[in-house]
Coordinates of C-alpha atoms in Angstrom, one line a residue:
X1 CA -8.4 -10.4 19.5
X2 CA -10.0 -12.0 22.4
X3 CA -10.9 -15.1 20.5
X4 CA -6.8 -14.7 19.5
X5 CA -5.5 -14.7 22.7
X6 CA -7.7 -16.7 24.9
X7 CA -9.3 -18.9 22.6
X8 CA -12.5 -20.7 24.0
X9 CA -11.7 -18.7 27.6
X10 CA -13.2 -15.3 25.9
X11 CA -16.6 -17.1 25.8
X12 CA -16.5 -18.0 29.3
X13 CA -15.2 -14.7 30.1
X14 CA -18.6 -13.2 28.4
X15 CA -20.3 -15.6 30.1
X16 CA -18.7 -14.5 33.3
X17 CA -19.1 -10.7 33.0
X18 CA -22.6 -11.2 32.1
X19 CA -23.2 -13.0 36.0
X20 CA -21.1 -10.2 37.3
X21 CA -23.4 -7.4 36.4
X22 CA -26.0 -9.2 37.9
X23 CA -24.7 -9.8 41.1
X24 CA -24.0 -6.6 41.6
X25 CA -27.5 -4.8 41.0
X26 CA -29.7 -3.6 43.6
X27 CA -31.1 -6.3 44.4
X28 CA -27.5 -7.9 45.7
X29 CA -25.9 -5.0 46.8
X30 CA -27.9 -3.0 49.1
X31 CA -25.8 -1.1 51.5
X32 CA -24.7 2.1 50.0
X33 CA -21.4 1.6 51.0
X34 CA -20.8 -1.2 49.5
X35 CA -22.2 0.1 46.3
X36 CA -19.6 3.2 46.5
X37 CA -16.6 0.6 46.9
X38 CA -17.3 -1.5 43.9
X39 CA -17.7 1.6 42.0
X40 CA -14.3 2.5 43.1
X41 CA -13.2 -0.6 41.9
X42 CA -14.6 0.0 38.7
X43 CA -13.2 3.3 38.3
X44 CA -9.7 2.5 39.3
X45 CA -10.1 -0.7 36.5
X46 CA -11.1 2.3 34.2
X47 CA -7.8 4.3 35.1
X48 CA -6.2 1.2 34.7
X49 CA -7.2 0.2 31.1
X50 CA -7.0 4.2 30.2
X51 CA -3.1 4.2 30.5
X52 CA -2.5 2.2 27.3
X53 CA -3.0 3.5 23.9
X54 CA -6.6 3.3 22.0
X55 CA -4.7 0.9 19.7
X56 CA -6.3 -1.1 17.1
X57 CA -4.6 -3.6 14.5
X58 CA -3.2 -2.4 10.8
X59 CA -5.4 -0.9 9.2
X60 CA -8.6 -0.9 12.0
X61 CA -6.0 2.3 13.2
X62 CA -6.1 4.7 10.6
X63 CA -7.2 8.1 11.6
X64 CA -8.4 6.5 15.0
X65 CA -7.7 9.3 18.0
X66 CA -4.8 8.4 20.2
X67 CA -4.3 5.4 18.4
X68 CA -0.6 5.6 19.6
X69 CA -1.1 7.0 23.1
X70 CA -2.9 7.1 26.4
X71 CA -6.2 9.3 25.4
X72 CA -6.0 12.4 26.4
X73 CA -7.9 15.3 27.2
X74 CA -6.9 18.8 27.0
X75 CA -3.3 17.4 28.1
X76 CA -4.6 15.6 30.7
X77 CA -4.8 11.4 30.5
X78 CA -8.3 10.2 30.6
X79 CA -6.8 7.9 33.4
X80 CA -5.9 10.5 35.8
X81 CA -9.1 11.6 35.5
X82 CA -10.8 8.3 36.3
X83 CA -7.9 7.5 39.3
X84 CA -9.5 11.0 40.5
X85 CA -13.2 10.0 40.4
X86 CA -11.7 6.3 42.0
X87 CA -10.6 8.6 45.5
X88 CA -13.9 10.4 45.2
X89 CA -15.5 7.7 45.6
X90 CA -13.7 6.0 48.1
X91 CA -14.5 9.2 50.4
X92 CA -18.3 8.6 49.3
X93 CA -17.9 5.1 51.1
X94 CA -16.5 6.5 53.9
X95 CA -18.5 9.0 54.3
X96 CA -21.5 6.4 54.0
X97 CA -20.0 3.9 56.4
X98 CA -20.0 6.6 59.1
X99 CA -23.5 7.5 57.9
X100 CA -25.3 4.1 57.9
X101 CA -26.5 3.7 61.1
X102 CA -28.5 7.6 61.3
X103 CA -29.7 6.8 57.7
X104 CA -33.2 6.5 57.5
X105 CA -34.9 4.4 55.0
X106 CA -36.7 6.0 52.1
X107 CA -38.3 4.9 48.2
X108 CA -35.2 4.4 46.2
X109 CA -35.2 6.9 43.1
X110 CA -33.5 7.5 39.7
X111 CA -29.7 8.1 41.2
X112 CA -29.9 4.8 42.9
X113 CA -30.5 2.8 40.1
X114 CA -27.6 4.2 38.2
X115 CA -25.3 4.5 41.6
X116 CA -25.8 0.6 41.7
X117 CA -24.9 -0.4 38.3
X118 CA -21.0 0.7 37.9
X119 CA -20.3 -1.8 35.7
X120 CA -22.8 -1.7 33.2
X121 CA -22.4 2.3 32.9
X122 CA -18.8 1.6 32.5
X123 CA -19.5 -0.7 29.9
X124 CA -21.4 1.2 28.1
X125 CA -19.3 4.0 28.5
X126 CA -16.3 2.1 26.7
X127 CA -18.7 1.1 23.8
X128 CA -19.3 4.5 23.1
X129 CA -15.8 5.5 23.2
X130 CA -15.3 2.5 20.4
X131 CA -17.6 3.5 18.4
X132 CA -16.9 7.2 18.6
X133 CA -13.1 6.6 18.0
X134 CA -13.9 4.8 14.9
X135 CA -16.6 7.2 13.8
X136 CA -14.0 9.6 14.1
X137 CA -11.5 7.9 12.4
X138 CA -13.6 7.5 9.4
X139 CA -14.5 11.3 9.0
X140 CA -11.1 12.4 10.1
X141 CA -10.1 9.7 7.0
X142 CA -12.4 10.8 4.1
X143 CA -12.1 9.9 1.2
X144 CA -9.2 8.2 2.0
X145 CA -9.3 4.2 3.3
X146 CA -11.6 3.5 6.8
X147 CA -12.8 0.4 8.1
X148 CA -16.3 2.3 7.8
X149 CA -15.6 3.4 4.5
X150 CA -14.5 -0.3 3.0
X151 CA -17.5 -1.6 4.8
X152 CA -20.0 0.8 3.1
X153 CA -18.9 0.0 0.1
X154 CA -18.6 -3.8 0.5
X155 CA -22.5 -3.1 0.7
X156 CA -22.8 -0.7 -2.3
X157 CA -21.4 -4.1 -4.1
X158 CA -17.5 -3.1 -4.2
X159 CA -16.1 -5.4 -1.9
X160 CA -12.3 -5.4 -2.4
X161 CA -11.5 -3.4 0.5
X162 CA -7.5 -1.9 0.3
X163 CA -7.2 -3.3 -3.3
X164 CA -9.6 -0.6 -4.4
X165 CA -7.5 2.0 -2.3
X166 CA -3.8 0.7 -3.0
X167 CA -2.2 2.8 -5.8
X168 CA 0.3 0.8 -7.6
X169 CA 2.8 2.3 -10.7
X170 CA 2.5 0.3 -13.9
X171 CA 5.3 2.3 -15.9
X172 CA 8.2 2.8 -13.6
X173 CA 10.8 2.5 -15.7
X174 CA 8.9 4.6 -17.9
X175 CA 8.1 7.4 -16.3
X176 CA 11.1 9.5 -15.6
X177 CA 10.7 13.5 -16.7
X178 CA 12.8 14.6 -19.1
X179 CA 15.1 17.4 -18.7
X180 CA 14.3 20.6 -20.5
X181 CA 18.2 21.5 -21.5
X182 CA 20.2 18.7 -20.9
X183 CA 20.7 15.2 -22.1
X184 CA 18.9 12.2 -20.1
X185 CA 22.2 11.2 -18.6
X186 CA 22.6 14.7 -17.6
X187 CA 19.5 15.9 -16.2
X188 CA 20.4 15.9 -12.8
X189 CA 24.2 17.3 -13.0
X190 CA 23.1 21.1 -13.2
X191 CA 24.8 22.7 -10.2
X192 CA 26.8 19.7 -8.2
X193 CA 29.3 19.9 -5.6
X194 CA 30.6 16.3 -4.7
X195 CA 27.4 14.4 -5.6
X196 CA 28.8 11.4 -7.6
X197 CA 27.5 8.9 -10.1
X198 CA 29.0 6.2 -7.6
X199 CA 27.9 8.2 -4.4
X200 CA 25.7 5.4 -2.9
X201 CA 26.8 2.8 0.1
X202 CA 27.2 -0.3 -0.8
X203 CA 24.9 -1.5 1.8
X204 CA 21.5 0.4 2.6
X205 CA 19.7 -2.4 5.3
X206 CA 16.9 -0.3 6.4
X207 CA 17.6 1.1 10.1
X208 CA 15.6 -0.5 13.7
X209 CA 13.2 2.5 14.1
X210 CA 11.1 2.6 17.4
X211 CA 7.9 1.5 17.5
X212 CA 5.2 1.4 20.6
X213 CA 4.9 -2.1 22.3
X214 CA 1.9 -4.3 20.3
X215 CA 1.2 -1.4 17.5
X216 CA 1.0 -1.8 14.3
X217 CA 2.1 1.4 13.4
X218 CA 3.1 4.3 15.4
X219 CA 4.9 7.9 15.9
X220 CA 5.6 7.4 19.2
X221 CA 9.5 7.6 19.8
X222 CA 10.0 7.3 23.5
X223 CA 9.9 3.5 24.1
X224 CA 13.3 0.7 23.8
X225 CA 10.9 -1.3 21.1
X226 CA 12.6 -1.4 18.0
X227 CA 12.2 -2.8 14.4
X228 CA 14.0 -5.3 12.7
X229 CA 16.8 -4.3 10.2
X230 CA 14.8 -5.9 7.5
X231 CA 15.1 -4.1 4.1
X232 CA 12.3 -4.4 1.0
X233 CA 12.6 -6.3 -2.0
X234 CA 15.2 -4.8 -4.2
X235 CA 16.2 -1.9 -2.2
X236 CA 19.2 -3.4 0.0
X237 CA 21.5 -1.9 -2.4
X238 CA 24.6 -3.5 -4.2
X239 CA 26.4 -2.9 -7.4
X240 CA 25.9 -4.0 -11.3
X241 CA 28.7 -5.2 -14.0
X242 CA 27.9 -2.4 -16.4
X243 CA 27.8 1.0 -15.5
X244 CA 24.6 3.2 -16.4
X245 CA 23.5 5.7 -18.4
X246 CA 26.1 8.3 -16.5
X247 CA 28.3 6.3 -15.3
X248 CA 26.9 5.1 -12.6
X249 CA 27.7 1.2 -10.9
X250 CA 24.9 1.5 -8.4
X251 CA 21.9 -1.3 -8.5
X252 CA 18.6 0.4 -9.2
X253 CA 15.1 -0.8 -7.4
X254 CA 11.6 -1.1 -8.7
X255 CA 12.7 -1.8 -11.9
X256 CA 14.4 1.3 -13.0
X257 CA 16.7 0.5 -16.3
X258 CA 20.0 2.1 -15.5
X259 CA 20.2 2.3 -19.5
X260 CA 18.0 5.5 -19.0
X261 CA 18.3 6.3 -14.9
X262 CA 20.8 8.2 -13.8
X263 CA 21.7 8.5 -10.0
X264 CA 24.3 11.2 -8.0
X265 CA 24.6 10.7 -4.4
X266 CA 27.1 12.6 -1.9
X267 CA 28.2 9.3 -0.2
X268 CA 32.1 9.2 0.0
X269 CA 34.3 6.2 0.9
X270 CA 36.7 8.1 2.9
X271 CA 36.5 11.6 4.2
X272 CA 32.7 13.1 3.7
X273 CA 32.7 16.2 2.9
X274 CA 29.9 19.0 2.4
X275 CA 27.7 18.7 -0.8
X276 CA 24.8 20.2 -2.1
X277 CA 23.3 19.6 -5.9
X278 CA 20.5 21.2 -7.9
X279 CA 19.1 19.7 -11.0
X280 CA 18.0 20.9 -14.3
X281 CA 14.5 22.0 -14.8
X282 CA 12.7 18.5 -15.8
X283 CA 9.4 19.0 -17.9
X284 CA 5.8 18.7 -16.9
X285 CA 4.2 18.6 -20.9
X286 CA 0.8 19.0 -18.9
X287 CA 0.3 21.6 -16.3
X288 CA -0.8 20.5 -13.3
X289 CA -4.3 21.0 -13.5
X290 CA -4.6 18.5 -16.3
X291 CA -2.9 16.0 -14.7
X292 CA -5.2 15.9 -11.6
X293 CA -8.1 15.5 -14.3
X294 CA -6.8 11.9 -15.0
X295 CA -6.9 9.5 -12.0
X296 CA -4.0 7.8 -13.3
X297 CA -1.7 10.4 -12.7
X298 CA -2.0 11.8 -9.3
X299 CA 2.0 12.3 -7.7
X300 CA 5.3 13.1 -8.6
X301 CA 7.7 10.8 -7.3
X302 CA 11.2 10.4 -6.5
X303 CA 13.4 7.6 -6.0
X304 CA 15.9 8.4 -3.2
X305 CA 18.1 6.6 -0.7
X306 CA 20.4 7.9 2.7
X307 CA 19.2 9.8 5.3
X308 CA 16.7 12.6 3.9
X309 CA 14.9 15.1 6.0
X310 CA 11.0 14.5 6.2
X311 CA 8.5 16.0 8.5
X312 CA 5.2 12.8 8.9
X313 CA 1.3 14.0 9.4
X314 CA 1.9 14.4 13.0
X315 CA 5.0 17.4 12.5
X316 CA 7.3 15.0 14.0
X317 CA 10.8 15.8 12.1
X318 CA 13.2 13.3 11.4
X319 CA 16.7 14.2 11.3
X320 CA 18.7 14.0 8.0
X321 CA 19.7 16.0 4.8
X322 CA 18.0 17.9 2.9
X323 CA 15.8 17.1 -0.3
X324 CA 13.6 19.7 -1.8
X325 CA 11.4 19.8 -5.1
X326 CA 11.0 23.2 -6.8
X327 CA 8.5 23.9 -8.9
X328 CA 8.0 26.6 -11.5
X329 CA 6.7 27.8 -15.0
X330 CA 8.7 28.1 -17.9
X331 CA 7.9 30.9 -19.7
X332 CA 8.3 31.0 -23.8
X333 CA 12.0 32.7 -23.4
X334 CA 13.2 29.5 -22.1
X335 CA 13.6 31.0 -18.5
X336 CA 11.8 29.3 -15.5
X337 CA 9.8 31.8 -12.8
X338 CA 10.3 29.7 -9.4
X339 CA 7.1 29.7 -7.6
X340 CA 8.2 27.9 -4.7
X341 CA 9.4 24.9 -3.1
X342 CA 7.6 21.7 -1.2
X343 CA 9.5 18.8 1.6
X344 CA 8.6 15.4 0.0
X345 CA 6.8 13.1 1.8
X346 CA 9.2 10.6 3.0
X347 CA 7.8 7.2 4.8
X348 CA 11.0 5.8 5.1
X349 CA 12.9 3.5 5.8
X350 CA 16.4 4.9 5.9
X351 CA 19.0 4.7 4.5
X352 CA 17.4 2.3 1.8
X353 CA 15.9 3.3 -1.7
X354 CA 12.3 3.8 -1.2
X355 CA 9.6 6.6 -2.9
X356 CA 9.6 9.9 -1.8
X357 CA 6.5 11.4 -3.0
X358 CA 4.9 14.8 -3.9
X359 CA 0.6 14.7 -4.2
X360 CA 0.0 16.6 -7.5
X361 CA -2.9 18.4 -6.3
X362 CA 0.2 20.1 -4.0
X363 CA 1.5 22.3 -6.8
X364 CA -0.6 25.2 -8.2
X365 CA -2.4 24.3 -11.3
X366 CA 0.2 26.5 -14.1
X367 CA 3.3 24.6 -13.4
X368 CA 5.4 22.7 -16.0
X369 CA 8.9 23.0 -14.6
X370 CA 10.3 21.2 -11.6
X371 CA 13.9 20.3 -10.1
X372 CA 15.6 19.1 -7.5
X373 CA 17.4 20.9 -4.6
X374 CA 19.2 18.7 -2.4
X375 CA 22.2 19.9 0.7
X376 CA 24.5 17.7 2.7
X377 CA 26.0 19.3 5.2
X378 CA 26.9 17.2 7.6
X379 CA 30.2 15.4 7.1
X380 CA 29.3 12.2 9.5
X381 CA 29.6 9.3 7.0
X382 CA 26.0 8.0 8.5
X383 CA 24.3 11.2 6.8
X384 CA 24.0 11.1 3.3
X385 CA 21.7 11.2 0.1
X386 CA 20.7 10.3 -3.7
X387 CA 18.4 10.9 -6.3
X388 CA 17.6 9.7 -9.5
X389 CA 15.2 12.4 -11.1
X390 CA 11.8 12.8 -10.8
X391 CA 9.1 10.6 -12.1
X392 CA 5.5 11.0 -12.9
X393 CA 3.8 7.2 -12.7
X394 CA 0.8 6.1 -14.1
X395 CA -0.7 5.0 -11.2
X396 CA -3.4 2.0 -11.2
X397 CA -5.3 -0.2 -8.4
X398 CA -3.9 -3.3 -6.9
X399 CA -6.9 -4.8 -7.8
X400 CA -6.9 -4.2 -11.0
X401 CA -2.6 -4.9 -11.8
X402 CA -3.1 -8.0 -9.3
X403 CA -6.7 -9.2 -9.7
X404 CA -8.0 -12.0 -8.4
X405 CA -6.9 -15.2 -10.5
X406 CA -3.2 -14.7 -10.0
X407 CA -2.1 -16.4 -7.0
X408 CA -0.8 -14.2 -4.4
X409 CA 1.3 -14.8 -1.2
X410 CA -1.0 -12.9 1.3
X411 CA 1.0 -12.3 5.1
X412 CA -1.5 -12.9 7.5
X413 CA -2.0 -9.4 8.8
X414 CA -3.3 -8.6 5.4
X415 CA -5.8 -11.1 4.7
X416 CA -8.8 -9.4 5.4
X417 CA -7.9 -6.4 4.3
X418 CA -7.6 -7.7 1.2
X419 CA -10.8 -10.3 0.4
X420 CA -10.7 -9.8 -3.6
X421 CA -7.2 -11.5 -3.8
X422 CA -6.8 -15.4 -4.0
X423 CA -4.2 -17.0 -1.8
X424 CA -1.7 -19.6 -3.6
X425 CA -2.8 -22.6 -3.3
X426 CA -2.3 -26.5 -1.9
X427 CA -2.9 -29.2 -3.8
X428 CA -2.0 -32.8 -3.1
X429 CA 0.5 -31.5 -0.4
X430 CA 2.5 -29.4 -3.0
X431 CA 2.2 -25.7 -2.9
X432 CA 1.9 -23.0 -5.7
X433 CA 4.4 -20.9 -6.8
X434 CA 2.9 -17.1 -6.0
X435 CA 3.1 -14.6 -8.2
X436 CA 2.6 -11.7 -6.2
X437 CA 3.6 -10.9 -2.3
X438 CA 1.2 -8.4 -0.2
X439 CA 2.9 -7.5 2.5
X440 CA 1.8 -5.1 5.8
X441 CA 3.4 -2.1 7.3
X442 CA 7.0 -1.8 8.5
X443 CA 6.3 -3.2 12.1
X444 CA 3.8 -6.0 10.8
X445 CA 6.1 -7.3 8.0
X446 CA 8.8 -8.0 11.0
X447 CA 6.8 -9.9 12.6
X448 CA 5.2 -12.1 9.3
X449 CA 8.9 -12.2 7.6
X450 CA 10.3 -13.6 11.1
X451 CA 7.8 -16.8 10.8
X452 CA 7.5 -17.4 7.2
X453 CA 11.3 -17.3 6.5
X454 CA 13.0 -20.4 6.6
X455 CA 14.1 -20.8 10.2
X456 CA 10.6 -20.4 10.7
X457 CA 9.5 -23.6 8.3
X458 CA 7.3 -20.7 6.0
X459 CA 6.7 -20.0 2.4
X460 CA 9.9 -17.6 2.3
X461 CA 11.7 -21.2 2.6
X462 CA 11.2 -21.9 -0.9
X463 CA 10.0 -18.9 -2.7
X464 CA 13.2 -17.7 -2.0
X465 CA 15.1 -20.2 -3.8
X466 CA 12.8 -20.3 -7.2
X467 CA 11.7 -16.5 -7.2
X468 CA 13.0 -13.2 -7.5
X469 CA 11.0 -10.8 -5.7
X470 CA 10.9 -7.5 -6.7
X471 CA 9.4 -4.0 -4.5
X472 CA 6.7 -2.2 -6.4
X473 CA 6.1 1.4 -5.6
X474 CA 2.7 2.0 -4.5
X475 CA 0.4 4.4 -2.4
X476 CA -2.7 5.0 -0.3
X477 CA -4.6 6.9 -2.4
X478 CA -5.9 10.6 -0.9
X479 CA -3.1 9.6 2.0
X480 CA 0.2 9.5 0.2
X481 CA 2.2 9.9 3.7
X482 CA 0.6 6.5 5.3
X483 CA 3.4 3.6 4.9
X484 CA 0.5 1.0 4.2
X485 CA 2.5 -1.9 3.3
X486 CA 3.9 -3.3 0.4
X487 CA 3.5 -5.0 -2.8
X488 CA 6.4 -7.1 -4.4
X489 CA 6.2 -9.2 -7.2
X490 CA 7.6 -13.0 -7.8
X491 CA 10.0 -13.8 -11.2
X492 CA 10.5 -17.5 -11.8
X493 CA 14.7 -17.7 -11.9
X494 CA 14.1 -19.9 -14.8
X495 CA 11.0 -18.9 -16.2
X496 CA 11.2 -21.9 -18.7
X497 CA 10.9 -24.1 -15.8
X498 CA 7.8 -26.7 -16.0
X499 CA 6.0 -27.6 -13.1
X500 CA 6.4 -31.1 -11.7
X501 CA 3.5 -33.4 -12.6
X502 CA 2.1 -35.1 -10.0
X503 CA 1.1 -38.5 -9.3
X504 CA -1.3 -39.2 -6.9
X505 CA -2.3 -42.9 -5.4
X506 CA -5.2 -43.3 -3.6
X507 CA -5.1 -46.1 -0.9
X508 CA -7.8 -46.6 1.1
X509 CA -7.0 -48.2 5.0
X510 CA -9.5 -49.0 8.2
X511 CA -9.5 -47.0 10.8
X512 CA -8.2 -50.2 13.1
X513 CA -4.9 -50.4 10.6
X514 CA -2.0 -50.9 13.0
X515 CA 0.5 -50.7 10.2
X516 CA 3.8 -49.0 11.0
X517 CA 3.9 -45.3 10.6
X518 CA 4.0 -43.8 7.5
X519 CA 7.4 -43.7 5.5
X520 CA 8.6 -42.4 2.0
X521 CA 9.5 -45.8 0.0

């Protein structure tokens, strides 16, 4: 980041720090006194730099301590603490001004040496603290995705980084349950009280969430920084012509046929009023136990949109309705013994369609029964919810549904976190048509969709006019609840389209050519 910001100035600035510690050894700075003051410069630069957040970029943060907030120990910020030691020793100065002229000389010894080297303790002190907050991070991480655990195994020979760890469906449209007494279309009317087929709003542009100034991600709710309004592929919303398997007008994401998906939301034009629905009992053919001895099926998902109660890693709440999956057996009499109920993991962002998702290894290993239980109860026409039932996707790597011959739009934030994956290319001054987008986190895909739209002269420009870009639901695998990023994938409007063939002229010209400037003929 150094390099980012300051460009060749961070090499002078080594340069600079190295001269620094030398000029402030023993050998320069004799007087005790002196050597107090400059360590209470150096502490107070250490309170100073402990009042922002132990932040580090995309992916560097997972699982990193404080990542989102000045460090703290035992409640107390790491800075207060140093701003304390600063005053100490500011009164060690004094008190060694007023000393000097009774102090005799004598042999300097072992507290010397490390009373007149602030700086490199401090130093060294902040390394540590880097390297223990990543250490940590790691451990805190396993088995899910760490920079330390993507750089072991880039040198156990696997070096696709997040493509290895990224979970993406490959049967989506496929992979609905089906109810145990009902029809398809009817699976989720069981008990309803004004959930409609049509209960959606029109429009579902993701809310501006706060975010911490610089993060890439974070939980921290108390600053004015906010996102962008900007809504995933697919998800905005909207209507189709024909209506869906029940009836239903509502435009469906990720690639859900509304042939065989129904929806009920308890969005009303007019007045809202109180709702509440529970589903049938969908099936589970395997119990759960099975399932989470094949890799490829590992959570139960749940395409929602509105404003749905979660709780994130942290047990910070966000406020909305409520959305609960039961889970039971069915026992041979065709009756269903509840054995309880779990909050889906919701990563947002509201009110637009997105995954809410339910780790398998979650339910106890007998169940094959499981429904949905959602209440609306507040009549605001802001707070609302729908579900289309529960899915069970088989789940595969990005690496392995992308690969690495396909070209891929890459946003910047991503590219190194993702090494396996070829970037479209440039040939001749004509660009590739991608067939895949990788996208970051919430907060880093505002910033890489405000410069690479079309105001901003960037891909978007065009690869908005000749490609349809569709979200594709995917996960970090062993940390379901972690909003990653995103993948979305590129349709040719006219997929009969050729590409242009291009001629290319070679002219060669001097360097001392004074012709006019270059023009198209």
């Amino acid at each position: 980041k150094w390099t980012h910001h300051f460009g060749v100035y961070a090499g002078l600035a080594g340069s600079l720090a190295a001269l620094a510690a030398v000029a402030v050894g023993t050998a320069a700075i004799r007087s005790p006194r002196n050597r107090a003051l400059f360590a209470a410069a150096v502490l107070f630069l250490l309170a100073i730099t402990f009042t922002g957040s132990n932040g580090w970029w995309y992916v560097s943060s997972y699982g990193v301590p404080w990542w989102d907030k000045a460090p703290l120990i035992a409640g107390k910020g790491l800075s207060t603490l140093f701003l304390g030691l600063t005053g100490v020793a500011l009164l060690v100065a004094v008190w060694f001004h007023y000393r000097e002229p009774y102090r005799r000389p004598r042999p300097g010894n072992g507290f010397d040496r490390v009373a007149s080297a602030p700086l490199t303790i401090a130093a060294a002190l902040l390394v540590l603290f880097e390297i223990a907050s990543l250490a940590k991070g790691a451990v805190g991480q396993y088995p899910a995705y760490s920079i330390a655990k993507s750089n072991i195994e880039s040198l156990r020979g696997n070096p696709c980084a997040l493509a290895d760890e990224v979970l993406v469906e490959t049967n989506t449209a496929d992979s609905l349950l089906q109810p145990y007494d009902a029809a398809p279309a009817d699976g989720l009317a069981g008990e309803v009280t004004a959930f409609t087929p049509d209960g959606v709003a029109r429009d579902l542009t993701a809310d501006a969430e706060e975010t911490a100034s610089g993060g890439a991600n974070t939980v921290d709710t108390g600053g004015e920084n906010k996102t962008t309004n900007t809504t995933g592929a697919g998800t905005g919303g909207g209507t189709t012509a024909e209506a869906g398997i029940n009836g239903s007008s509502v435009a469906l994401p990720f690639g859900l046929d509304p042939a065989r998906t129904p929806v009920l939301g308890s969005y009303q034009e007019d007045e809202q009023r109180q709702a509440a629905l529970t589903t049938h009992w969908y099936r589970l053919d395997q119990n759960a136990d099975d399932l989470r001895a094949d890799p490829a099926y590992r959570v139960l998902a749940i395409t929602a949109a509105g404003r749905i109660k979660s709780v994130d890693a942290d047990g910070v709440e966000t406020y909305g309705q409520e959305l609960r999956v039961e889970y039971g057996v069915r026992e041979a009499d065709g009756s269903v013994r509840v054995l309880g109920s779990v909050l889906p993991l919701d990563i947002g962002p509201a009110p637009s369609w997105r995954t809410l998702r339910v780790p398998l290894d979650r339910l106890p290993g007998e169940v094959n029964a499981v429904r949905l239980v959602a209440v609306d109860n507040d009549i605001t026409q802001r707070q609302w919810l729908a579900v289309t039932p529960p899915r069970l996707p088989r789940l595969a790597t990005l690496n392995s549904v992308v690969g690495s011959t396909d070209p891929v739009l890459l946003d910047w934030h991503v590219g190194l976190a993702f090494p396996c994956q070829r970037p479209f290319d440039h040939h001749d001054g004509v660009a590739e048509a991608p067939r895949w987008r990788i996208l970051p986190d919430r907060v880093g895909s505002d910033a890489s969709n405000a410069w690479q739209d079309d105001i901003g002269g960037g891909p978007l420009g065009w690869t908005e006019l000749l490609l349809k870009a569709e979200t594709v639901p995917s996960y970090l695998d062993h940390d379901w609840g972690r909003d990653w990023g995103s993948l979305e994938r590129f349709t040719p409007y006219d997929p009969a389209a050729e590409p242009a063939t291009i001629g290319v002229h070679v002219v060669t010209r001097p360097g001392t050519a004074d012709d006019p400037p270059i023009r198209a003929r």
